[in-house]
């Protein structure tokens, strides 16, 4: 376990917001490593800094202090487009809202990241990816013909199409009922087991959060505790 | 799937808004195409009319040459006359190829079979010498067919025969051999004289003012109007027509009292200049239509960009570069402008007859034939213009979209 490759390494990460003369320490000195093949969940009360931390780790936001490296390369000081380049090679994203484009079919939505990578989509690969999330029979449907749980699965397939080493999901079950939430977490577990990718996930749901290999709990922008799942 | 097809598909997201925006562009383009077509067609119509006068230079009594020219084109009142012996003086000029004397007078028509009131009840009488007139206008022919057959010119001495232009005859529903009654007020006589003519022939349509003219022998016309020693116009074809020759010619005859030399080239450019004034207004209308459409397009695209804040954020998160987002939004704008431009062009071509009759109703332009001419140059020019406008209209919304910061966009997109 310990000799697995590190995908993301954050040291002393800080993200301070200044509102007038008041400073909000959304992330306040966090050390974090994400390694290959593990599922890490970030828990904590609302406003504890989960989303902010995830945005820092996914290079969507820039830390005000500390250092961050992705696959061994320091990303501090890179431009917006350079950060996008880092992201699109390594990471897939799932958000609480699904953000599927309503005018495109499920398959076209899944292939969207390839458009930005200037890669020709391969329908067989798309269908294979949809099969992994259990949506192979919905490829030609429009998003508004899907249920909430199916939409989130389509969004997960969109994140998986580029074969990311790390899947980052901020509140992926926030808009789903408990049965759907559970099955999304089961899907994540299977992906880690079968595909060997890593998953970083935030959630309010403690029961689901404790399905991860490692559970990091935040409070006021700091790590309150870090627990490890006993190896099953 | 490519950016272009994404842009197309996005139009379907808000169909009403897309249709309205495209309609705005289409309307502006239709206005632009119609007005450009009018501009082109009217210029051509003027040139055609002037070329079909058959002569390049006129000698006429002093007065405003443009008035004289309009009179030639439209047929008008306020006729001025020049002494008949001018013909003999000028005839010997070495540069003249051929010359024809014309006497024009206005007469009141007898109420025609179609009961029209006093409006348009005047006939333009032109006294001509058939031989020299035909030299100027070799294309004149008699109409044939039922009611037209047997047309011929009148004899030079004939006192009661006329040849009618196509429109003047058909408007009166006259056939060859019919009677034509007109009331003439001879110069210096207080009592008008009613005169009955026989129609010797009806000319084919020419698209010039000849169509609306009633021809009769020069001598007869001069006698009827009691101006035996006067003429209205000397129509002249030069041996060689050039600016220099014309100036020489003009300087030789400018000394004649109360006479002026009018070149139709010069009239042509003056009329085109007059049209230019109207064109300034036309251009203003077009520019306003384009600006309104432009604002509509920018507004619609900006709205759709703001609505899609979250989506754009996610696209950036999953790897879109600034340039990708820019391209996407910019293509959407172009697609709207191009669809609108094509629709507007079709609209303009389909509606060109309506535009034509509307313009003709609004202003009497003094030309016959088609005055709205839409050719491929106009269509290509306007389409290119729409693409250029779309190019610029798309820049700002595309830049706004490309500048959205992914996390702001994602957070903003949250409930
Ligand atoms: N753009 C911003 N400007 C100022 N303060 C911000 C901004 N974004 C986040 N914050 C603050 O940072 C803190 C952490 O916010 P964050 O969204 O990371 O919390 P969270 O743990 O994801 O909460 P939730 O569980 O509700 O999603 C909050 O106090 C929040 O108000
Ligand atoms: Mg959050």
XYZ file of N, CA, C and O and ligand atoms in Angstrom, chain A residues 17-19 24-26 44-53 170-171 204, chain B residues 408 411, ligand 1:
115
model
N -9.516 33.424 1.616
C -10.318 34.427 0.898
C -10.315 35.704 1.713
O -10.415 35.652 2.944
N -10.188 36.813 1.067
C -10.248 38.095 1.780
C -11.530 38.798 1.430
O -11.813 39.053 0.279
N -12.321 39.037 2.466
C -13.558 39.797 2.261
C -13.458 41.035 3.132
O -13.561 40.953 4.338
N -11.126 34.661 5.297
C -11.725 33.347 5.473
C -10.670 32.315 5.122
O -10.177 32.283 4.001
N -10.323 31.477 6.103
C -9.322 30.443 5.834
C -10.052 29.173 5.440
O -10.293 28.292 6.262
N -10.420 29.101 4.153
C -11.226 27.970 3.678
C -10.424 26.677 3.746
O -10.945 25.633 4.108
N -16.907 16.188 6.411
C -16.844 17.387 7.242
C -18.110 18.191 7.107
O -18.836 18.057 6.116
N -18.383 19.017 8.121
C -19.606 19.815 8.071
C -19.576 20.828 6.929
O -18.533 21.093 6.347
N -20.732 21.383 6.647
C -20.836 22.383 5.586
C -19.939 23.572 5.906
O -19.891 24.037 7.041
N -19.182 24.028 4.932
C -18.286 25.164 5.127
C -16.942 24.777 5.684
O -16.097 25.636 5.953
N -16.682 23.462 5.845
C -15.411 23.043 6.434
C -14.267 23.099 5.427
O -13.109 22.958 5.808
N -14.579 23.295 4.134
C -13.510 23.462 3.145
C -13.333 22.305 2.189
O -12.342 22.247 1.465
N -14.309 21.390 2.124
C -14.188 20.214 1.262
C -14.070 20.607 -0.214
O -13.143 20.192 -0.921
N -15.024 21.421 -0.648
C -15.029 21.813 -2.063
C -13.766 22.597 -2.409
O -13.131 22.377 -3.445
N -13.392 23.507 -1.498
C -12.196 24.317 -1.758
C -10.970 23.428 -1.907
O -10.173 23.598 -2.840
N -10.827 22.429 -1.021
C -9.679 21.527 -1.086
C -9.673 20.752 -2.409
O -8.647 20.643 -3.081
N -17.119 15.820 -6.394
C -17.540 16.689 -5.295
C -19.047 16.531 -5.103
O -19.828 16.906 -5.972
N -19.422 15.935 -3.977
C -20.840 15.690 -3.679
C -21.563 15.004 -4.838
O -22.603 15.475 -5.290
N -21.500 14.416 2.333
C -22.071 14.671 3.653
C -22.508 13.380 4.318
O -22.812 13.349 5.506
N -15.555 29.582 -10.457
C -16.652 30.542 -10.305
C -17.855 30.031 -11.069
O -18.988 30.063 -10.589
N -19.367 27.043 -9.222
C -20.061 27.454 -7.994
C -21.317 28.245 -8.323
O -22.352 28.072 -7.693
N -15.267 32.589 -3.480
C -15.289 32.632 -2.151
N -15.105 33.803 -1.513
C -15.098 33.838 -0.173
N -15.301 32.769 0.622
C -15.470 31.582 0.046
C -15.486 31.434 -1.353
N -15.676 30.140 -1.669
C -15.794 29.495 -0.482
N -15.677 30.345 0.542
C -15.723 30.007 1.944
O -14.814 28.985 2.208
C -15.332 28.109 3.167
C -15.282 26.698 2.669
O -16.224 26.549 1.620
P -16.421 25.183 0.855
O -17.350 25.407 -0.259
O -15.089 24.636 0.538
O -17.110 24.280 1.966
P -17.678 22.829 1.834
O -17.037 22.041 2.880
O -17.585 22.345 0.430
O -19.202 23.051 2.191
P -20.463 22.256 1.682
O -20.452 20.974 2.445
O -21.594 23.116 2.072
O -20.313 22.072 0.233
C -16.741 28.592 3.476
O -16.703 29.332 4.679
C -17.071 29.488 2.352
O -17.923 30.526 2.734
